[in-house]
PDB file of C-alpha atoms in Angstrom:
ATOM      1  CA  UNK A 179     -36.540 -22.706  25.972  1.00 57.00           C
ATOM      2  CA  UNK A 180     -36.228 -19.363  23.863  1.00 61.00           C
ATOM      3  CA  UNK A 181     -32.509 -18.693  21.908  1.00 61.00           C
ATOM      4  CA  UNK A 182     -32.174 -15.338  20.401  1.00 61.00           C
ATOM      5  CA  UNK A 183     -29.500 -14.123  17.863  1.00 61.00           C
ATOM      6  CA  UNK A 184     -28.090 -10.520  18.929  1.00 60.00           C
ATOM      7  CA  UNK A 185     -26.354  -8.124  16.471  1.00 59.00           C
ATOM      8  CA  UNK A 186     -25.182  -4.876  17.254  1.00 54.00           C
ATOM      9  CA  UNK A 187     -24.262  -2.338  14.336  1.00 56.00           C
ATOM     10  CA  UNK A 188     -20.710  -0.990  14.675  1.00 60.00           C
ATOM     11  CA  UNK A 189     -22.003   2.674  14.555  1.00 65.00           C
ATOM     12  CA  UNK A 190     -24.805   1.722  17.870  1.00 63.00           C
ATOM     13  CA  UNK A 191     -23.828   0.225  21.044  1.00 72.00           C
ATOM     14  CA  UNK A 192     -27.530  -0.839  21.209  1.00 78.00           C
ATOM     15  CA  UNK A 193     -28.295  -4.563  20.979  1.00 78.00           C
ATOM     16  CA  UNK A 194     -30.989  -5.550  18.292  1.00 82.00           C
ATOM     17  CA  UNK A 195     -32.739  -9.003  19.073  1.00 80.00           C
ATOM     18  CA  UNK A 196     -33.397  -9.618  14.545  1.00 85.00           C
ATOM     19  CA  UNK A 197     -34.341 -13.463  14.965  1.00 89.00           C
ATOM     20  CA  UNK A 198     -35.782 -15.263  17.560  1.00 89.00           C
ATOM     21  CA  UNK A 199     -35.888 -19.594  17.852  1.00 90.00           C
ATOM     22  CA  UNK A 200     -37.936 -21.894  19.622  1.00 91.00           C
ATOM     23  CA  UNK A 201     -36.559 -25.322  20.491  1.00 88.00           C
ATOM     24  CA  UNK A 202     -39.370 -27.692  21.776  1.00 86.00           C
ATOM     25  CA  UNK A 203     -38.420 -30.229  24.688  1.00 89.00           C
ATOM     26  CA  UNK A 204     -40.387 -33.095  25.079  1.00 87.00           C
ATOM     27  CA  UNK A 205     -40.814 -34.493  28.564  1.00 90.00           C
ATOM     28  CA  UNK A 206     -41.452 -37.719  27.062  1.00 92.00           C
ATOM     29  CA  UNK A 207     -40.471 -40.037  23.439  1.00 93.00           C
ATOM     30  CA  UNK A 208     -44.175 -40.342  22.951  1.00 92.00           C
ATOM     31  CA  UNK A 209     -44.739 -36.618  23.118  1.00 92.00           C
ATOM     32  CA  UNK A 210     -41.918 -36.139  20.468  1.00 92.00           C
ATOM     33  CA  UNK A 211     -43.312 -39.596  18.376  1.00 93.00           C
ATOM     34  CA  UNK A 212     -47.186 -38.218  18.205  1.00 92.00           C
ATOM     35  CA  UNK A 213     -45.702 -34.816  17.230  1.00 92.00           C
ATOM     36  CA  UNK A 214     -44.222 -36.188  14.466  1.00 93.00           C
ATOM     37  CA  UNK A 215     -47.104 -38.161  13.486  1.00 94.00           C
ATOM     38  CA  UNK A 216     -49.178 -35.397  13.466  1.00 94.00           C
ATOM     39  CA  UNK A 217     -46.903 -33.215  11.255  1.00 94.00           C
ATOM     40  CA  UNK A 218     -46.563 -36.359   8.837  1.00 94.00           C
ATOM     41  CA  UNK A 219     -49.948 -36.360   8.508  1.00 94.00           C
ATOM     42  CA  UNK A 220     -50.140 -32.714   7.559  1.00 95.00           C
ATOM     43  CA  UNK A 221     -48.050 -33.155   5.337  1.00 95.00           C
ATOM     44  CA  UNK A 222     -49.711 -36.078   3.893  1.00 94.00           C
ATOM     45  CA  UNK A 223     -52.991 -34.264   3.860  1.00 94.00           C
ATOM     46  CA  UNK A 224     -51.631 -31.315   1.993  1.00 94.00           C
ATOM     47  CA  UNK A 225     -49.799 -33.349  -0.650  1.00 94.00           C
ATOM     48  CA  UNK A 226     -53.221 -35.411  -1.158  1.00 93.00           C
ATOM     49  CA  UNK A 227     -55.388 -32.410  -1.121  1.00 94.00           C
ATOM     50  CA  UNK A 228     -53.410 -30.106  -3.562  1.00 93.00           C
ATOM     51  CA  UNK A 229     -52.889 -33.179  -5.862  1.00 92.00           C
ATOM     52  CA  UNK A 230     -56.414 -33.354  -5.843  1.00 91.00           C
ATOM     53  CA  UNK A 231     -57.242 -29.931  -6.378  1.00 90.00           C
ATOM     54  CA  UNK A 232     -54.909 -29.841  -9.089  1.00 89.00           C
ATOM     55  CA  UNK A 233     -56.219 -33.198 -11.333  1.00 88.00           C
ATOM     56  CA  UNK A 234     -59.755 -31.515 -10.659  1.00 85.00           C
ATOM     57  CA  UNK A 235     -58.786 -28.517 -12.581  1.00 85.00           C
ATOM     58  CA  UNK A 236     -56.878 -30.613 -15.089  1.00 84.00           C
ATOM     59  CA  UNK A 237     -60.092 -32.389 -16.075  1.00 82.00           C
ATOM     60  CA  UNK A 238     -62.385 -29.257 -16.042  1.00 78.00           C
ATOM     61  CA  UNK A 239     -59.412 -28.407 -18.422  1.00 78.00           C
ATOM     62  CA  UNK A 240     -59.441 -30.822 -20.419  1.00 77.00           C
ATOM     63  CA  UNK A 241     -63.178 -31.155 -20.795  1.00 74.00           C
ATOM     64  CA  UNK A 242     -63.390 -27.725 -22.369  1.00 70.00           C
ATOM     65  CA  UNK A 243     -66.898 -25.682 -21.126  1.00 66.00           C
ATOM     66  CA  UNK A 244     -67.796 -26.191 -17.728  1.00 63.00           C
ATOM     67  CA  UNK A 245     -71.433 -26.277 -19.585  1.00 67.00           C
ATOM     68  CA  UNK A 246     -70.159 -29.010 -21.920  1.00 70.00           C
ATOM     69  CA  UNK A 247     -70.119 -31.535 -18.614  1.00 72.00           C
ATOM     70  CA  UNK A 248     -72.525 -33.965 -17.542  1.00 71.00           C
ATOM     71  CA  UNK A 249     -73.738 -32.454 -14.441  1.00 70.00           C
ATOM     72  CA  UNK A 250     -73.087 -35.824 -12.525  1.00 70.00           C
ATOM     73  CA  UNK A 251     -69.498 -35.477 -13.611  1.00 67.00           C
ATOM     74  CA  UNK A 252     -68.227 -32.074 -12.783  1.00 70.00           C
ATOM     75  CA  UNK A 253     -65.603 -31.584 -10.594  1.00 71.00           C
ATOM     76  CA  UNK A 254     -66.130 -29.284  -8.030  1.00 76.00           C
ATOM     77  CA  UNK A 255     -63.051 -27.030  -8.058  1.00 79.00           C
ATOM     78  CA  UNK A 256     -63.740 -24.631  -5.497  1.00 83.00           C
ATOM     79  CA  UNK A 257     -60.479 -24.702  -3.076  1.00 86.00           C
ATOM     80  CA  UNK A 258     -62.347 -23.027   0.213  1.00 88.00           C
ATOM     81  CA  UNK A 259     -61.540 -24.222   3.598  1.00 89.00           C
ATOM     82  CA  UNK A 260     -64.963 -25.476   3.934  1.00 91.00           C
ATOM     83  CA  UNK A 261     -64.774 -27.619   0.775  1.00 91.00           C
ATOM     84  CA  UNK A 262     -61.337 -28.731   1.742  1.00 92.00           C
ATOM     85  CA  UNK A 263     -62.626 -29.937   5.408  1.00 92.00           C
ATOM     86  CA  UNK A 264     -65.236 -31.927   3.648  1.00 92.00           C
ATOM     87  CA  UNK A 265     -62.796 -33.664   1.941  1.00 92.00           C
ATOM     88  CA  UNK A 266     -60.260 -34.155   4.503  1.00 94.00           C
ATOM     89  CA  UNK A 267     -63.410 -35.605   6.720  1.00 92.00           C
ATOM     90  CA  UNK A 268     -63.738 -37.878   3.790  1.00 91.00           C
ATOM     91  CA  UNK A 269     -60.775 -38.426   3.317  1.00 91.00           C
ATOM     92  CA  UNK A 270     -59.925 -39.472   7.091  1.00 92.00           C
ATOM     93  CA  UNK A 271     -63.507 -41.442   7.911  1.00 90.00           C
ATOM     94  CA  UNK A 272     -65.170 -42.683   4.686  1.00 89.00           C
ATOM     95  CA  UNK A 273     -61.908 -43.300   2.532  1.00 85.00           C
ATOM     96  CA  UNK A 274     -64.474 -45.386   0.046  1.00 87.00           C
ATOM     97  CA  UNK A 275     -66.072 -41.830  -0.703  1.00 88.00           C
ATOM     98  CA  UNK A 276     -66.177 -41.507  -4.846  1.00 87.00           C
ATOM     99  CA  UNK A 277     -64.185 -38.451  -4.914  1.00 88.00           C
ATOM    100  CA  UNK A 278     -61.213 -40.548  -3.229  1.00 89.00           C
ATOM    101  CA  UNK A 279     -61.431 -43.683  -5.316  1.00 89.00           C
ATOM    102  CA  UNK A 280     -61.716 -41.582  -8.457  1.00 88.00           C
ATOM    103  CA  UNK A 281     -58.657 -39.867  -6.983  1.00 90.00           C
ATOM    104  CA  UNK A 282     -56.692 -42.828  -6.084  1.00 91.00           C
ATOM    105  CA  UNK A 283     -57.628 -44.103  -9.835  1.00 91.00           C
ATOM    106  CA  UNK A 284     -55.804 -41.073 -11.437  1.00 90.00           C
ATOM    107  CA  UNK A 285     -52.398 -40.686 -12.333  1.00 90.00           C
ATOM    108  CA  UNK A 286     -52.531 -37.754  -9.678  1.00 88.00           C
ATOM    109  CA  UNK A 287     -53.511 -40.579  -6.681  1.00 89.00           C
ATOM    110  CA  UNK A 288     -50.979 -42.903  -7.953  1.00 89.00           C
ATOM    111  CA  UNK A 289     -48.602 -42.436  -5.396  1.00 90.00           C
ATOM    112  CA  UNK A 290     -50.760 -42.357  -2.600  1.00 90.00           C
ATOM    113  CA  UNK A 291     -53.173 -45.629  -4.189  1.00 90.00           C
ATOM    114  CA  UNK A 292     -51.477 -48.370  -1.570  1.00 90.00           C
ATOM    115  CA  UNK A 293     -51.423 -46.380   1.354  1.00 89.00           C
ATOM    116  CA  UNK A 294     -53.362 -47.426   4.151  1.00 89.00           C
ATOM    117  CA  UNK A 295     -54.988 -44.206   6.084  1.00 88.00           C
ATOM    118  CA  UNK A 296     -56.924 -45.498   8.912  1.00 88.00           C
ATOM    119  CA  UNK A 297     -54.070 -44.424  11.097  1.00 91.00           C
ATOM    120  CA  UNK A 298     -55.571 -40.649  10.142  1.00 91.00           C
ATOM    121  CA  UNK A 299     -57.723 -41.711  12.711  1.00 92.00           C
ATOM    122  CA  UNK A 300     -56.354 -42.357  15.359  1.00 92.00           C
ATOM    123  CA  UNK A 301     -54.834 -38.622  15.518  1.00 93.00           C
ATOM    124  CA  UNK A 302     -56.759 -35.579  16.481  1.00 91.00           C
ATOM    125  CA  UNK A 303     -58.971 -34.412  14.234  1.00 91.00           C
ATOM    126  CA  UNK A 304     -58.456 -30.361  14.435  1.00 91.00           C
ATOM    127  CA  UNK A 305     -54.838 -29.933  14.059  1.00 90.00           C
ATOM    128  CA  UNK A 306     -54.562 -32.136  11.303  1.00 92.00           C
ATOM    129  CA  UNK A 307     -57.917 -30.615   9.988  1.00 92.00           C
ATOM    130  CA  UNK A 308     -56.316 -27.171   9.937  1.00 93.00           C
ATOM    131  CA  UNK A 309     -53.796 -28.261   6.990  1.00 94.00           C
ATOM    132  CA  UNK A 310     -56.929 -27.454   5.072  1.00 94.00           C
ATOM    133  CA  UNK A 311     -57.119 -23.900   6.132  1.00 94.00           C
ATOM    134  CA  UNK A 312     -53.774 -23.642   5.361  1.00 94.00           C
ATOM    135  CA  UNK A 313     -54.041 -25.090   1.938  1.00 94.00           C
ATOM    136  CA  UNK A 314     -57.387 -22.834   1.309  1.00 94.00           C
ATOM    137  CA  UNK A 315     -55.700 -19.760   2.500  1.00 94.00           C
ATOM    138  CA  UNK A 316     -52.662 -20.114   0.040  1.00 93.00           C
ATOM    139  CA  UNK A 317     -54.637 -20.496  -2.832  1.00 92.00           C
ATOM    140  CA  UNK A 318     -57.037 -17.608  -1.661  1.00 92.00           C
ATOM    141  CA  UNK A 319     -53.229 -15.776  -1.991  1.00 92.00           C
ATOM    142  CA  UNK A 320     -52.295 -17.239  -5.126  1.00 91.00           C
ATOM    143  CA  UNK A 321     -55.551 -15.824  -6.545  1.00 90.00           C
ATOM    144  CA  UNK A 322     -55.537 -12.554  -5.148  1.00 91.00           C
ATOM    145  CA  UNK A 323     -52.132 -12.424  -6.680  1.00 90.00           C
ATOM    146  CA  UNK A 324     -53.203 -13.510  -9.855  1.00 88.00           C
ATOM    147  CA  UNK A 325     -56.212 -11.159 -10.186  1.00 90.00           C
ATOM    148  CA  UNK A 326     -54.028  -8.371  -9.324  1.00 90.00           C
ATOM    149  CA  UNK A 327     -51.321  -8.987 -11.687  1.00 90.00           C
ATOM    150  CA  UNK A 328     -53.624  -9.688 -14.366  1.00 90.00           C
ATOM    151  CA  UNK A 329     -55.511  -6.223 -13.269  1.00 91.00           C
ATOM    152  CA  UNK A 330     -51.696  -4.439 -13.978  1.00 90.00           C
ATOM    153  CA  UNK A 331     -51.280  -6.630 -17.555  1.00 91.00           C
ATOM    154  CA  UNK A 332     -48.603  -8.453 -16.140  1.00 89.00           C
ATOM    155  CA  UNK A 333     -48.249 -12.230 -15.106  1.00 86.00           C
ATOM    156  CA  UNK A 334     -46.996 -14.037 -12.179  1.00 85.00           C
ATOM    157  CA  UNK A 335     -44.075 -15.653 -13.888  1.00 87.00           C
ATOM    158  CA  UNK A 336     -43.049 -18.853 -13.645  1.00 88.00           C
ATOM    159  CA  UNK A 337     -41.226 -21.186 -10.734  1.00 86.00           C
ATOM    160  CA  UNK A 338     -37.739 -22.800 -12.346  1.00 87.00           C
ATOM    161  CA  UNK A 339     -38.830 -25.627  -9.443  1.00 85.00           C
ATOM    162  CA  UNK A 340     -41.431 -26.844 -11.245  1.00 84.00           C
ATOM    163  CA  UNK A 341     -43.017 -24.353 -14.064  1.00 84.00           C
ATOM    164  CA  UNK A 342     -46.305 -23.307 -12.146  1.00 85.00           C
ATOM    165  CA  UNK A 343     -46.766 -19.932 -11.208  1.00 87.00           C
ATOM    166  CA  UNK A 344     -45.347 -18.288  -8.976  1.00 87.00           C
ATOM    167  CA  UNK A 345     -47.060 -17.936  -5.393  1.00 87.00           C
ATOM    168  CA  UNK A 346     -49.562 -21.450  -6.413  1.00 87.00           C
ATOM    169  CA  UNK A 347     -49.202 -23.648  -3.249  1.00 91.00           C
ATOM    170  CA  UNK A 348     -46.444 -26.401  -3.476  1.00 90.00           C
ATOM    171  CA  UNK A 349     -46.246 -29.545  -2.293  1.00 88.00           C
ATOM    172  CA  UNK A 350     -44.538 -30.270   1.124  1.00 89.00           C
ATOM    173  CA  UNK A 351     -41.351 -32.558   0.877  1.00 84.00           C
TER     174      UNK A 351
END
């Protein structure tokens, strides 16, 4: 069902559609429940992968130079869709993977430590995996904005809510 907000300016007699809102109506409660589960899984995967990326970045910064890292302990700092997609696949099908165990043992993974993630396997793979693509795109936009600001000799500024640079991906509530 399409709901449109129509407004007209006092000078003009034409009506302009400025915003379109859509409401999804499900045939059955089971469809609504599945949609809510998928949305919750997407939120969980986004927050999980974002926290893991932050953990890897903080480890790299705390350790010092990249070349000082022992090769077997170097965290993969890539935020590409390919890398995040592989991490999602591990999270979904192999929750005992080494990086998942390392993440859950860290302060960033504390909130996910007691969660049973086996329910992710029951949901459609593609729609939840696309969350990794959206996160990779958010990182790409942030790094492009950061590079453009750096080229102009400016800084991005800081968000008041969490102290991170403006444009940095946010956790989903």
